[in-house]
Amino acid sequence: MKFFVDTANVDDIRDLIALGLVDGVTTNPSLIAKSGRNIIEVIREICDLVHGPVSAEVVATDYETMLEEGRVLAEIAPNIAIKVPLTLDGLRACKTLTSEGRMVNVTLCFSANQALLAAKAGATFISPFVGRLDDINIDGLELIADIRRIYDNYGYETQILAASIRSANHMSECAKIGADVATAPPAVIKAMASHVLTDKGLAAFLTDAETAGIKIV
Ligand code: G3P
């Protein structure tokens, strides 16, 4: 499973690059706003750091302006994935932009029907929001499994990019289901390394090493 980092914070991205955990980056208008930076500048800086797909989202809602914004975003770097919302205008923009050879990430997906439409529109990625479904007591991971089954039934090439990931458990469950990508905040990715028995075992090793006077350097 590919790991994308869901942030526009360049320092956090650098930290995870050092761990070899960045196959791509996703942003959205809220994350760009949180960065306090100009969207073109921050996306360009991220694309200079990350060679995998970098999602940058349009803010228009009509087809023509989505195309205009998408083409501006795509000019930033060759690894830009244009993010469009899962609306009829967004799907139409997806079809046009992918026909121009551009990567498109269709976002704000909350149902199998929406994911089916995105695949038929030629989306490069579909972003089902796991956490936001969980927030309203609908099993977000079940949607990932449903989309995986539908896409595999028909050989759709659209990649399932599980988004709105809120826990390390979401990451492992998405991997069990077979999501192509999971995009998560830096803290969630780092939390995957934590286990109480690892901490306990390491402490015991270090105590024994000190007691035995083990010196390596
Ligand atoms: O990429 C989508 C993601 O940023 C949404 O996450 O936690 O705001 O639902 P969240």
mmCIF file with all atom_site columns, C-alpha atoms and ligand atoms in Angstrom:
data_model
loop_
_atom_site.group_PDB
_atom_site.id
_atom_site.type_symbol
_atom_site.label_atom_id
_atom_site.label_alt_id
_atom_site.label_comp_id
_atom_site.label_asym_id
_atom_site.label_entity_id
_atom_site.label_seq_id
_atom_site.pdbx_PDB_ins_code
_atom_site.Cartn_x
_atom_site.Cartn_y
_atom_site.Cartn_z
_atom_site.occupancy
_atom_site.B_iso_or_equiv
_atom_site.pdbx_formal_charge
_atom_site.auth_seq_id
_atom_site.auth_comp_id
_atom_site.auth_asym_id
_atom_site.auth_atom_id
_atom_site.pdbx_PDB_model_num
ATOM   1   C CA . MET A 1 1   ? 0.000   0.000  0.000   1.00 0.00 ? 1   MET A CA 1
ATOM   2   C CA . LYS A 1 2   ? 1.302   3.461  -0.878  1.00 0.00 ? 2   LYS A CA 1
ATOM   3   C CA . PHE A 1 3   ? 1.499   6.023  1.948   1.00 0.00 ? 3   PHE A CA 1
ATOM   4   C CA . PHE A 1 4   ? 0.492   9.585  1.098   1.00 0.00 ? 4   PHE A CA 1
ATOM   5   C CA . VAL A 1 5   ? 0.873   12.294 3.729   1.00 0.00 ? 5   VAL A CA 1
ATOM   6   C CA . ASP A 1 6   ? -2.225  14.402 4.258   1.00 0.00 ? 6   ASP A CA 1
ATOM   7   C CA . THR A 1 7   ? -0.796  17.831 5.030   1.00 0.00 ? 7   THR A CA 1
ATOM   8   C CA . ALA A 1 8   ? 0.491   21.099 3.541   1.00 0.00 ? 8   ALA A CA 1
ATOM   9   C CA . ASN A 1 9   ? 3.103   21.430 6.299   1.00 0.00 ? 9   ASN A CA 1
ATOM   10  C CA . VAL A 1 10  ? 6.438   21.144 4.502   1.00 0.00 ? 10  VAL A CA 1
ATOM   11  C CA . ASP A 1 11  ? 8.437   20.482 7.683   1.00 0.00 ? 11  ASP A CA 1
ATOM   12  C CA . ASP A 1 12  ? 6.199   17.533 8.592   1.00 0.00 ? 12  ASP A CA 1
ATOM   13  C CA . ILE A 1 13  ? 6.620   16.161 5.058   1.00 0.00 ? 13  ILE A CA 1
ATOM   14  C CA . ARG A 1 14  ? 10.415  16.427 5.338   1.00 0.00 ? 14  ARG A CA 1
ATOM   15  C CA . ASP A 1 15  ? 10.338  14.481 8.627   1.00 0.00 ? 15  ASP A CA 1
ATOM   16  C CA . LEU A 1 16  ? 8.501   11.583 7.027   1.00 0.00 ? 16  LEU A CA 1
ATOM   17  C CA . ILE A 1 17  ? 10.637  11.614 3.861   1.00 0.00 ? 17  ILE A CA 1
ATOM   18  C CA . ALA A 1 18  ? 13.604  10.882 6.150   1.00 0.00 ? 18  ALA A CA 1
ATOM   19  C CA . LEU A 1 19  ? 11.703  7.736  7.279   1.00 0.00 ? 19  LEU A CA 1
ATOM   20  C CA . GLY A 1 20  ? 10.987  6.661  3.696   1.00 0.00 ? 20  GLY A CA 1
ATOM   21  C CA . LEU A 1 21  ? 7.264   6.931  4.327   1.00 0.00 ? 21  LEU A CA 1
ATOM   22  C CA . VAL A 1 22  ? 6.187   9.437  1.654   1.00 0.00 ? 22  VAL A CA 1
ATOM   23  C CA . ASP A 1 23  ? 4.904   8.000  -1.638  1.00 0.00 ? 23  ASP A CA 1
ATOM   24  C CA . GLY A 1 24  ? 2.849   11.133 -2.262  1.00 0.00 ? 24  GLY A CA 1
ATOM   25  C CA . VAL A 1 25  ? 1.013   14.035 -0.622  1.00 0.00 ? 25  VAL A CA 1
ATOM   26  C CA . THR A 1 26  ? -2.618  15.107 -0.475  1.00 0.00 ? 26  THR A CA 1
ATOM   27  C CA . THR A 1 27  ? -3.830  18.587 0.359   1.00 0.00 ? 27  THR A CA 1
ATOM   28  C CA . ASN A 1 28  ? -7.243  20.225 0.361   1.00 0.00 ? 28  ASN A CA 1
ATOM   29  C CA . PRO A 1 29  ? -8.416  23.837 0.805   1.00 0.00 ? 29  PRO A CA 1
ATOM   30  C CA . SER A 1 30  ? -8.637  23.430 4.608   1.00 0.00 ? 30  SER A CA 1
ATOM   31  C CA . LEU A 1 31  ? -5.052  22.123 4.823   1.00 0.00 ? 31  LEU A CA 1
ATOM   32  C CA . ILE A 1 32  ? -3.790  24.919 2.546   1.00 0.00 ? 32  ILE A CA 1
ATOM   33  C CA . ALA A 1 33  ? -5.627  27.488 4.696   1.00 0.00 ? 33  ALA A CA 1
ATOM   34  C CA . LYS A 1 34  ? -4.066  25.937 7.811   1.00 0.00 ? 34  LYS A CA 1
ATOM   35  C CA . SER A 1 35  ? -0.594  26.382 6.273   1.00 0.00 ? 35  SER A CA 1
ATOM   36  C CA . GLY A 1 36  ? -1.208  30.136 5.954   1.00 0.00 ? 36  GLY A CA 1
ATOM   37  C CA . ARG A 1 37  ? 0.670   30.102 2.634   1.00 0.00 ? 37  ARG A CA 1
ATOM   38  C CA . ASN A 1 38  ? -0.089  30.864 -1.013  1.00 0.00 ? 38  ASN A CA 1
ATOM   39  C CA . ILE A 1 39  ? -1.381  27.651 -2.622  1.00 0.00 ? 39  ILE A CA 1
ATOM   40  C CA . ILE A 1 40  ? 0.841   27.859 -5.700  1.00 0.00 ? 40  ILE A CA 1
ATOM   41  C CA . GLU A 1 41  ? 3.974   28.488 -3.627  1.00 0.00 ? 41  GLU A CA 1
ATOM   42  C CA . VAL A 1 42  ? 3.374   25.757 -1.044  1.00 0.00 ? 42  VAL A CA 1
ATOM   43  C CA . ILE A 1 43  ? 2.351   23.164 -3.647  1.00 0.00 ? 43  ILE A CA 1
ATOM   44  C CA . ARG A 1 44  ? 5.444   24.021 -5.725  1.00 0.00 ? 44  ARG A CA 1
ATOM   45  C CA . GLU A 1 45  ? 7.667   23.559 -2.655  1.00 0.00 ? 45  GLU A CA 1
ATOM   46  C CA . ILE A 1 46  ? 6.010   20.208 -1.890  1.00 0.00 ? 46  ILE A CA 1
ATOM   47  C CA . CYS A 1 47  ? 6.449   19.052 -5.506  1.00 0.00 ? 47  CYS A CA 1
ATOM   48  C CA . ASP A 1 48  ? 10.159  19.928 -5.276  1.00 0.00 ? 48  ASP A CA 1
ATOM   49  C CA . LEU A 1 49  ? 10.417  17.605 -2.246  1.00 0.00 ? 49  LEU A CA 1
ATOM   50  C CA . VAL A 1 50  ? 8.103   14.751 -3.258  1.00 0.00 ? 50  VAL A CA 1
ATOM   51  C CA . HIS A 1 51  ? 8.382   12.874 -6.577  1.00 0.00 ? 51  HIS A CA 1
ATOM   52  C CA . GLY A 1 52  ? 5.111   10.943 -6.167  1.00 0.00 ? 52  GLY A CA 1
ATOM   53  C CA . PRO A 1 53  ? 1.626   12.371 -6.822  1.00 0.00 ? 53  PRO A CA 1
ATOM   54  C CA . VAL A 1 54  ? 0.828   15.653 -5.029  1.00 0.00 ? 54  VAL A CA 1
ATOM   55  C CA . SER A 1 55  ? -2.893  16.428 -4.854  1.00 0.00 ? 55  SER A CA 1
ATOM   56  C CA . ALA A 1 56  ? -3.945  20.077 -5.123  1.00 0.00 ? 56  ALA A CA 1
ATOM   57  C CA . GLU A 1 57  ? -7.669  20.869 -5.017  1.00 0.00 ? 57  GLU A CA 1
ATOM   58  C CA . VAL A 1 58  ? -9.665  23.319 -7.107  1.00 0.00 ? 58  VAL A CA 1
ATOM   59  C CA . VAL A 1 59  ? -11.954 25.728 -5.264  1.00 0.00 ? 59  VAL A CA 1
ATOM   60  C CA . ALA A 1 60  ? -14.380 26.307 -8.141  1.00 0.00 ? 60  ALA A CA 1
ATOM   61  C CA . THR A 1 61  ? -17.637 24.353 -8.321  1.00 0.00 ? 61  THR A CA 1
ATOM   62  C CA . ASP A 1 62  ? -18.548 24.926 -11.990 1.00 0.00 ? 62  ASP A CA 1
ATOM   63  C CA . TYR A 1 63  ? -17.119 22.839 -14.812 1.00 0.00 ? 63  TYR A CA 1
ATOM   64  C CA . GLU A 1 64  ? -15.448 25.614 -16.840 1.00 0.00 ? 64  GLU A CA 1
ATOM   65  C CA . THR A 1 65  ? -13.693 27.230 -13.864 1.00 0.00 ? 65  THR A CA 1
ATOM   66  C CA . MET A 1 66  ? -12.638 23.822 -12.507 1.00 0.00 ? 66  MET A CA 1
ATOM   67  C CA . LEU A 1 67  ? -10.917 23.209 -15.834 1.00 0.00 ? 67  LEU A CA 1
ATOM   68  C CA . GLU A 1 68  ? -9.235  26.624 -15.702 1.00 0.00 ? 68  GLU A CA 1
ATOM   69  C CA . GLU A 1 69  ? -8.038  26.100 -12.116 1.00 0.00 ? 69  GLU A CA 1
ATOM   70  C CA . GLY A 1 70  ? -7.043  22.487 -12.746 1.00 0.00 ? 70  GLY A CA 1
ATOM   71  C CA . ARG A 1 71  ? -4.840  23.465 -15.678 1.00 0.00 ? 71  ARG A CA 1
ATOM   72  C CA . VAL A 1 72  ? -3.157  26.188 -13.591 1.00 0.00 ? 72  VAL A CA 1
ATOM   73  C CA . LEU A 1 73  ? -2.466  23.673 -10.802 1.00 0.00 ? 73  LEU A CA 1
ATOM   74  C CA . ALA A 1 74  ? -1.202  21.052 -13.264 1.00 0.00 ? 74  ALA A CA 1
ATOM   75  C CA . GLU A 1 75  ? 1.335   23.566 -14.645 1.00 0.00 ? 75  GLU A CA 1
ATOM   76  C CA . ILE A 1 76  ? 3.067   23.718 -11.229 1.00 0.00 ? 76  ILE A CA 1
ATOM   77  C CA . ALA A 1 77  ? 4.756   20.336 -11.689 1.00 0.00 ? 77  ALA A CA 1
ATOM   78  C CA . PRO A 1 78  ? 4.356   17.084 -13.646 1.00 0.00 ? 78  PRO A CA 1
ATOM   79  C CA . ASN A 1 79  ? 3.441   15.127 -10.498 1.00 0.00 ? 79  ASN A CA 1
ATOM   80  C CA . ILE A 1 80  ? 0.358   17.200 -9.683  1.00 0.00 ? 80  ILE A CA 1
ATOM   81  C CA . ALA A 1 81  ? -2.900  15.300 -9.226  1.00 0.00 ? 81  ALA A CA 1
ATOM   82  C CA . ILE A 1 82  ? -5.784  17.736 -9.671  1.00 0.00 ? 82  ILE A CA 1
ATOM   83  C CA . LYS A 1 83  ? -8.360  17.240 -6.922  1.00 0.00 ? 83  LYS A CA 1
ATOM   84  C CA . VAL A 1 84  ? -12.013 17.794 -7.830  1.00 0.00 ? 84  VAL A CA 1
ATOM   85  C CA . PRO A 1 85  ? -15.097 17.198 -5.658  1.00 0.00 ? 85  PRO A CA 1
ATOM   86  C CA . LEU A 1 86  ? -17.470 14.327 -6.423  1.00 0.00 ? 86  LEU A CA 1
ATOM   87  C CA . THR A 1 87  ? -20.182 16.381 -8.073  1.00 0.00 ? 87  THR A CA 1
ATOM   88  C CA . LEU A 1 88  ? -21.524 16.159 -11.639 1.00 0.00 ? 88  LEU A CA 1
ATOM   89  C CA . ASP A 1 89  ? -19.401 19.167 -12.604 1.00 0.00 ? 89  ASP A CA 1
ATOM   90  C CA . GLY A 1 90  ? -16.423 17.563 -10.870 1.00 0.00 ? 90  GLY A CA 1
ATOM   91  C CA . LEU A 1 91  ? -16.952 14.286 -12.724 1.00 0.00 ? 91  LEU A CA 1
ATOM   92  C CA . ARG A 1 92  ? -17.227 16.132 -16.052 1.00 0.00 ? 92  ARG A CA 1
ATOM   93  C CA . ALA A 1 93  ? -14.032 18.065 -15.257 1.00 0.00 ? 93  ALA A CA 1
ATOM   94  C CA . CYS A 1 94  ? -12.374 14.755 -14.303 1.00 0.00 ? 94  CYS A CA 1
ATOM   95  C CA . LYS A 1 95  ? -13.250 13.252 -17.682 1.00 0.00 ? 95  LYS A CA 1
ATOM   96  C CA . THR A 1 96  ? -11.916 16.276 -19.582 1.00 0.00 ? 96  THR A CA 1
ATOM   97  C CA . LEU A 1 97  ? -8.721  16.649 -17.542 1.00 0.00 ? 97  LEU A CA 1
ATOM   98  C CA . THR A 1 98  ? -7.863  12.926 -17.676 1.00 0.00 ? 98  THR A CA 1
ATOM   99  C CA . SER A 1 99  ? -8.477  12.983 -21.445 1.00 0.00 ? 99  SER A CA 1
ATOM   100 C CA . GLU A 1 100 ? -5.759  15.697 -21.544 1.00 0.00 ? 100 GLU A CA 1
ATOM   101 C CA . GLY A 1 101 ? -3.386  13.232 -19.844 1.00 0.00 ? 101 GLY A CA 1
ATOM   102 C CA . ARG A 1 102 ? -3.585  14.824 -16.421 1.00 0.00 ? 102 ARG A CA 1
ATOM   103 C CA . MET A 1 103 ? -3.857  12.950 -13.075 1.00 0.00 ? 103 MET A CA 1
ATOM   104 C CA . VAL A 1 104 ? -7.166  13.558 -11.292 1.00 0.00 ? 104 VAL A CA 1
ATOM   105 C CA . ASN A 1 105 ? -8.083  12.708 -7.699  1.00 0.00 ? 105 ASN A CA 1
ATOM   106 C CA . VAL A 1 106 ? -11.871 12.742 -7.172  1.00 0.00 ? 106 VAL A CA 1
ATOM   107 C CA . THR A 1 107 ? -12.464 13.635 -3.528  1.00 0.00 ? 107 THR A CA 1
ATOM   108 C CA . LEU A 1 108 ? -15.296 13.819 -0.970  1.00 0.00 ? 108 LEU A CA 1
ATOM   109 C CA . CYS A 1 109 ? -16.498 10.318 -1.860  1.00 0.00 ? 109 CYS A CA 1
ATOM   110 C CA . PHE A 1 110 ? -18.939 8.761  0.632   1.00 0.00 ? 110 PHE A CA 1
ATOM   111 C CA . SER A 1 111 ? -20.679 5.978  -1.294  1.00 0.00 ? 111 SER A CA 1
ATOM   112 C CA . ALA A 1 112 ? -20.015 3.056  -3.626  1.00 0.00 ? 112 ALA A CA 1
ATOM   113 C CA . ASN A 1 113 ? -22.223 4.703  -6.266  1.00 0.00 ? 113 ASN A CA 1
ATOM   114 C CA . GLN A 1 114 ? -20.044 7.831  -6.188  1.00 0.00 ? 114 GLN A CA 1
ATOM   115 C CA . ALA A 1 115 ? -16.907 5.694  -6.528  1.00 0.00 ? 115 ALA A CA 1
ATOM   116 C CA . LEU A 1 116 ? -18.441 3.850  -9.506  1.00 0.00 ? 116 LEU A CA 1
ATOM   117 C CA . LEU A 1 117 ? -19.110 7.161  -11.257 1.00 0.00 ? 117 LEU A CA 1
ATOM   118 C CA . ALA A 1 118 ? -15.539 8.348  -10.594 1.00 0.00 ? 118 ALA A CA 1
ATOM   119 C CA . ALA A 1 119 ? -14.090 5.191  -12.158 1.00 0.00 ? 119 ALA A CA 1
ATOM   120 C CA . LYS A 1 120 ? -16.293 5.632  -15.234 1.00 0.00 ? 120 LYS A CA 1
ATOM   121 C CA . ALA A 1 121 ? -15.106 9.265  -15.452 1.00 0.00 ? 121 ALA A CA 1
ATOM   122 C CA . GLY A 1 122 ? -11.541 7.959  -15.662 1.00 0.00 ? 122 GLY A CA 1
ATOM   123 C CA . ALA A 1 123 ? -10.343 9.172  -12.266 1.00 0.00 ? 123 ALA A CA 1
ATOM   124 C CA . THR A 1 124 ? -6.721  8.380  -11.447 1.00 0.00 ? 124 THR A CA 1
ATOM   125 C CA . PHE A 1 125 ? -7.605  8.254  -7.735  1.00 0.00 ? 125 PHE A CA 1
ATOM   126 C CA . ILE A 1 126 ? -10.854 8.080  -5.763  1.00 0.00 ? 126 ILE A CA 1
ATOM   127 C CA . SER A 1 127 ? -10.778 9.462  -2.205  1.00 0.00 ? 127 SER A CA 1
ATOM   128 C CA . PRO A 1 128 ? -13.408 7.847  0.046   1.00 0.00 ? 128 PRO A CA 1
ATOM   129 C CA . PHE A 1 129 ? -13.472 9.587  3.441   1.00 0.00 ? 129 PHE A CA 1
ATOM   130 C CA . VAL A 1 130 ? -13.298 6.862  6.106   1.00 0.00 ? 130 VAL A CA 1
ATOM   131 C CA . GLY A 1 131 ? -13.196 9.008  9.251   1.00 0.00 ? 131 GLY A CA 1
ATOM   132 C CA . ARG A 1 132 ? -16.066 11.295 8.310   1.00 0.00 ? 132 ARG A CA 1
ATOM   133 C CA . LEU A 1 133 ? -18.331 8.266  7.763   1.00 0.00 ? 133 LEU A CA 1
ATOM   134 C CA . ASP A 1 134 ? -17.263 6.838  11.124  1.00 0.00 ? 134 ASP A CA 1
ATOM   135 C CA . ASP A 1 135 ? -18.152 10.225 12.632  1.00 0.00 ? 135 ASP A CA 1
ATOM   136 C CA . ILE A 1 136 ? -21.818 9.610  11.693  1.00 0.00 ? 136 ILE A CA 1
ATOM   137 C CA . ASN A 1 137 ? -21.797 5.935  12.751  1.00 0.00 ? 137 ASN A CA 1
ATOM   138 C CA . ILE A 1 138 ? -21.418 4.536  9.240   1.00 0.00 ? 138 ILE A CA 1
ATOM   139 C CA . ASP A 1 139 ? -18.561 2.047  8.807   1.00 0.00 ? 139 ASP A CA 1
ATOM   140 C CA . GLY A 1 140 ? -16.056 3.909  6.619   1.00 0.00 ? 140 GLY A CA 1
ATOM   141 C CA . LEU A 1 141 ? -13.859 0.830  6.184   1.00 0.00 ? 141 LEU A CA 1
ATOM   142 C CA . GLU A 1 142 ? -16.845 -1.071 4.785   1.00 0.00 ? 142 GLU A CA 1
ATOM   143 C CA . LEU A 1 143 ? -17.011 1.519  2.000   1.00 0.00 ? 143 LEU A CA 1
ATOM   144 C CA . ILE A 1 144 ? -13.351 0.860  1.158   1.00 0.00 ? 144 ILE A CA 1
ATOM   145 C CA . ALA A 1 145 ? -14.123 -2.885 0.957   1.00 0.00 ? 145 ALA A CA 1
ATOM   146 C CA . ASP A 1 146 ? -17.199 -2.263 -1.231  1.00 0.00 ? 146 ASP A CA 1
ATOM   147 C CA . ILE A 1 147 ? -15.228 -0.083 -3.651  1.00 0.00 ? 147 ILE A CA 1
ATOM   148 C CA . ARG A 1 148 ? -12.392 -2.640 -3.792  1.00 0.00 ? 148 ARG A CA 1
ATOM   149 C CA . ARG A 1 149 ? -14.921 -5.365 -4.703  1.00 0.00 ? 149 ARG A CA 1
ATOM   150 C CA . ILE A 1 150 ? -16.654 -3.251 -7.373  1.00 0.00 ? 150 ILE A CA 1
ATOM   151 C CA . TYR A 1 151 ? -13.390 -2.079 -8.968  1.00 0.00 ? 151 TYR A CA 1
ATOM   152 C CA . ASP A 1 152 ? -12.014 -5.632 -9.005  1.00 0.00 ? 152 ASP A CA 1
ATOM   153 C CA . ASN A 1 153 ? -15.257 -6.975 -10.522 1.00 0.00 ? 153 ASN A CA 1
ATOM   154 C CA . TYR A 1 154 ? -14.732 -4.822 -13.620 1.00 0.00 ? 154 TYR A CA 1
ATOM   155 C CA . GLY A 1 155 ? -10.994 -4.202 -13.666 1.00 0.00 ? 155 GLY A CA 1
ATOM   156 C CA . TYR A 1 156 ? -11.322 -0.451 -13.124 1.00 0.00 ? 156 TYR A CA 1
ATOM   157 C CA . GLU A 1 157 ? -7.851  1.106  -12.957 1.00 0.00 ? 157 GLU A CA 1
ATOM   158 C CA . THR A 1 158 ? -8.854  3.969  -10.671 1.00 0.00 ? 158 THR A CA 1
ATOM   159 C CA . GLN A 1 159 ? -6.720  3.719  -7.514  1.00 0.00 ? 159 GLN A CA 1
ATOM   160 C CA . ILE A 1 160 ? -8.528  3.630  -4.155  1.00 0.00 ? 160 ILE A CA 1
ATOM   161 C CA . LEU A 1 161 ? -6.949  6.423  -2.065  1.00 0.00 ? 161 LEU A CA 1
ATOM   162 C CA . ALA A 1 162 ? -8.392  5.940  1.431   1.00 0.00 ? 162 ALA A CA 1
ATOM   163 C CA . ALA A 1 163 ? -8.679  9.371  3.051   1.00 0.00 ? 163 ALA A CA 1
ATOM   164 C CA . SER A 1 164 ? -9.887  10.944 6.273   1.00 0.00 ? 164 SER A CA 1
ATOM   165 C CA . ILE A 1 165 ? -7.714  8.381  8.068   1.00 0.00 ? 165 ILE A CA 1
ATOM   166 C CA . ARG A 1 166 ? -7.854  9.001  11.805  1.00 0.00 ? 166 ARG A CA 1
ATOM   167 C CA . SER A 1 167 ? -5.929  6.091  13.374  1.00 0.00 ? 167 SER A CA 1
ATOM   168 C CA . ALA A 1 168 ? -3.158  3.542  12.897  1.00 0.00 ? 168 ALA A CA 1
ATOM   169 C CA . ASN A 1 169 ? -5.921  0.928  12.914  1.00 0.00 ? 169 ASN A CA 1
ATOM   170 C CA . HIS A 1 170 ? -7.468  2.570  9.854   1.00 0.00 ? 170 HIS A CA 1
ATOM   171 C CA . MET A 1 171 ? -4.107  2.193  8.069   1.00 0.00 ? 171 MET A CA 1
ATOM   172 C CA . SER A 1 172 ? -3.742  -1.546 8.754   1.00 0.00 ? 172 SER A CA 1
ATOM   173 C CA . GLU A 1 173 ? -7.414  -2.237 7.994   1.00 0.00 ? 173 GLU A CA 1
ATOM   174 C CA . CYS A 1 174 ? -7.132  -0.382 4.661   1.00 0.00 ? 174 CYS A CA 1
ATOM   175 C CA . ALA A 1 175 ? -4.074  -2.505 3.845   1.00 0.00 ? 175 ALA A CA 1
ATOM   176 C CA . LYS A 1 176 ? -5.975  -5.715 4.717   1.00 0.00 ? 176 LYS A CA 1
ATOM   177 C CA . ILE A 1 177 ? -8.810  -4.661 2.396   1.00 0.00 ? 177 ILE A CA 1
ATOM   178 C CA . GLY A 1 178 ? -6.397  -3.779 -0.406  1.00 0.00 ? 178 GLY A CA 1
ATOM   179 C CA . ALA A 1 179 ? -6.650  -0.006 -0.735  1.00 0.00 ? 179 ALA A CA 1
ATOM   180 C CA . ASP A 1 180 ? -4.024  1.145  -3.251  1.00 0.00 ? 180 ASP A CA 1
ATOM   181 C CA . VAL A 1 181 ? -3.151  4.179  -1.153  1.00 0.00 ? 181 VAL A CA 1
ATOM   182 C CA . ALA A 1 182 ? -3.930  5.568  2.291   1.00 0.00 ? 182 ALA A CA 1
ATOM   183 C CA . THR A 1 183 ? -3.390  9.230  3.017   1.00 0.00 ? 183 THR A CA 1
ATOM   184 C CA . ALA A 1 184 ? -3.009  10.190 6.653   1.00 0.00 ? 184 ALA A CA 1
ATOM   185 C CA . PRO A 1 185 ? -1.834  13.054 8.849   1.00 0.00 ? 185 PRO A CA 1
ATOM   186 C CA . PRO A 1 186 ? 1.854   12.775 9.859   1.00 0.00 ? 186 PRO A CA 1
ATOM   187 C CA . ALA A 1 187 ? 0.956   11.925 13.477  1.00 0.00 ? 187 ALA A CA 1
ATOM   188 C CA . VAL A 1 188 ? -1.179  8.946  12.405  1.00 0.00 ? 188 VAL A CA 1
ATOM   189 C CA . ILE A 1 189 ? 1.614   7.539  10.247  1.00 0.00 ? 189 ILE A CA 1
ATOM   190 C CA . LYS A 1 190 ? 4.124   7.911  13.098  1.00 0.00 ? 190 LYS A CA 1
ATOM   191 C CA . ALA A 1 191 ? 1.650   6.323  15.557  1.00 0.00 ? 191 ALA A CA 1
ATOM   192 C CA . MET A 1 192 ? 1.837   3.106  13.496  1.00 0.00 ? 192 MET A CA 1
ATOM   193 C CA . ALA A 1 193 ? 5.270   2.472  15.043  1.00 0.00 ? 193 ALA A CA 1
ATOM   194 C CA . SER A 1 194 ? 4.010   2.536  18.631  1.00 0.00 ? 194 SER A CA 1
ATOM   195 C CA . HIS A 1 195 ? 3.323   -0.561 20.712  1.00 0.00 ? 195 HIS A CA 1
ATOM   196 C CA . VAL A 1 196 ? 3.425   -0.852 24.513  1.00 0.00 ? 196 VAL A CA 1
ATOM   197 C CA . LEU A 1 197 ? 5.193   -4.242 24.364  1.00 0.00 ? 197 LEU A CA 1
ATOM   198 C CA . THR A 1 198 ? 7.934   -2.782 22.163  1.00 0.00 ? 198 THR A CA 1
ATOM   199 C CA . ASP A 1 199 ? 8.543   -0.067 24.753  1.00 0.00 ? 199 ASP A CA 1
ATOM   200 C CA . LYS A 1 200 ? 8.451   -2.627 27.580  1.00 0.00 ? 200 LYS A CA 1
ATOM   201 C CA . GLY A 1 201 ? 10.777  -5.040 25.793  1.00 0.00 ? 201 GLY A CA 1
ATOM   202 C CA . LEU A 1 202 ? 13.281  -2.327 24.881  1.00 0.00 ? 202 LEU A CA 1
ATOM   203 C CA . ALA A 1 203 ? 13.386  -1.089 28.476  1.00 0.00 ? 203 ALA A CA 1
ATOM   204 C CA . ALA A 1 204 ? 14.117  -4.615 29.670  1.00 0.00 ? 204 ALA A CA 1
ATOM   205 C CA . PHE A 1 205 ? 16.894  -5.084 27.075  1.00 0.00 ? 205 PHE A CA 1
ATOM   206 C CA . LEU A 1 206 ? 18.533  -1.810 28.093  1.00 0.00 ? 206 LEU A CA 1
ATOM   207 C CA . THR A 1 207 ? 18.345  -2.668 31.784  1.00 0.00 ? 207 THR A CA 1
ATOM   208 C CA . ASP A 1 208 ? 19.983  -6.046 31.171  1.00 0.00 ? 208 ASP A CA 1
ATOM   209 C CA . ALA A 1 209 ? 22.618  -4.449 28.930  1.00 0.00 ? 209 ALA A CA 1
ATOM   210 C CA . GLU A 1 210 ? 23.479  -1.896 31.612  1.00 0.00 ? 210 GLU A CA 1
ATOM   211 C CA . THR A 1 211 ? 23.558  -4.551 34.326  1.00 0.00 ? 211 THR A CA 1
ATOM   212 C CA . ALA A 1 212 ? 25.870  -6.729 32.248  1.00 0.00 ? 212 ALA A CA 1
ATOM   213 C CA . GLY A 1 213 ? 28.004  -3.737 31.266  1.00 0.00 ? 213 GLY A CA 1
ATOM   214 C CA . ILE A 1 214 ? 27.533  -4.356 27.537  1.00 0.00 ? 214 ILE A CA 1
ATOM   215 C CA . LYS A 1 215 ? 29.570  -1.761 25.570  1.00 0.00 ? 215 LYS A CA 1
ATOM   216 C CA . ILE A 1 216 ? 29.665  -1.673 21.772  1.00 0.00 ? 216 ILE A CA 1
ATOM   217 C CA . VAL A 1 217 ? 31.267  1.746  21.076  1.00 0.00 ? 217 VAL A CA 1
HETATM 218 O O1 . G3P B 2 .   ? -7.728  14.385 2.311   1.00 0.00 ? 1   G3P B O1 1
HETATM 219 C C1 . G3P B 2 .   ? -8.940  14.428 3.005   1.00 0.00 ? 1   G3P B C1 1
HETATM 220 C C2 . G3P B 2 .   ? -8.668  14.597 4.466   1.00 0.00 ? 1   G3P B C2 1
HETATM 221 O O2 . G3P B 2 .   ? -7.833  15.724 4.662   1.00 0.00 ? 1   G3P B O2 1
HETATM 222 C C3 . G3P B 2 .   ? -9.927  14.762 5.280   1.00 0.00 ? 1   G3P B C3 1
HETATM 223 O O3 . G3P B 2 .   ? -9.612  14.371 6.585   1.00 0.00 ? 1   G3P B O3 1
HETATM 224 O O4 . G3P B 2 .   ? -9.902  14.273 9.050   1.00 0.00 ? 1   G3P B O4 1
HETATM 225 O O5 . G3P B 2 .   ? -10.665 16.317 7.734   1.00 0.00 ? 1   G3P B O5 1
HETATM 226 O O6 . G3P B 2 .   ? -11.912 14.138 7.556   1.00 0.00 ? 1   G3P B O6 1
HETATM 227 P P1 . G3P B 2 .   ? -10.551 14.801 7.787   1.00 0.00 ? 1   G3P B P1 1
#
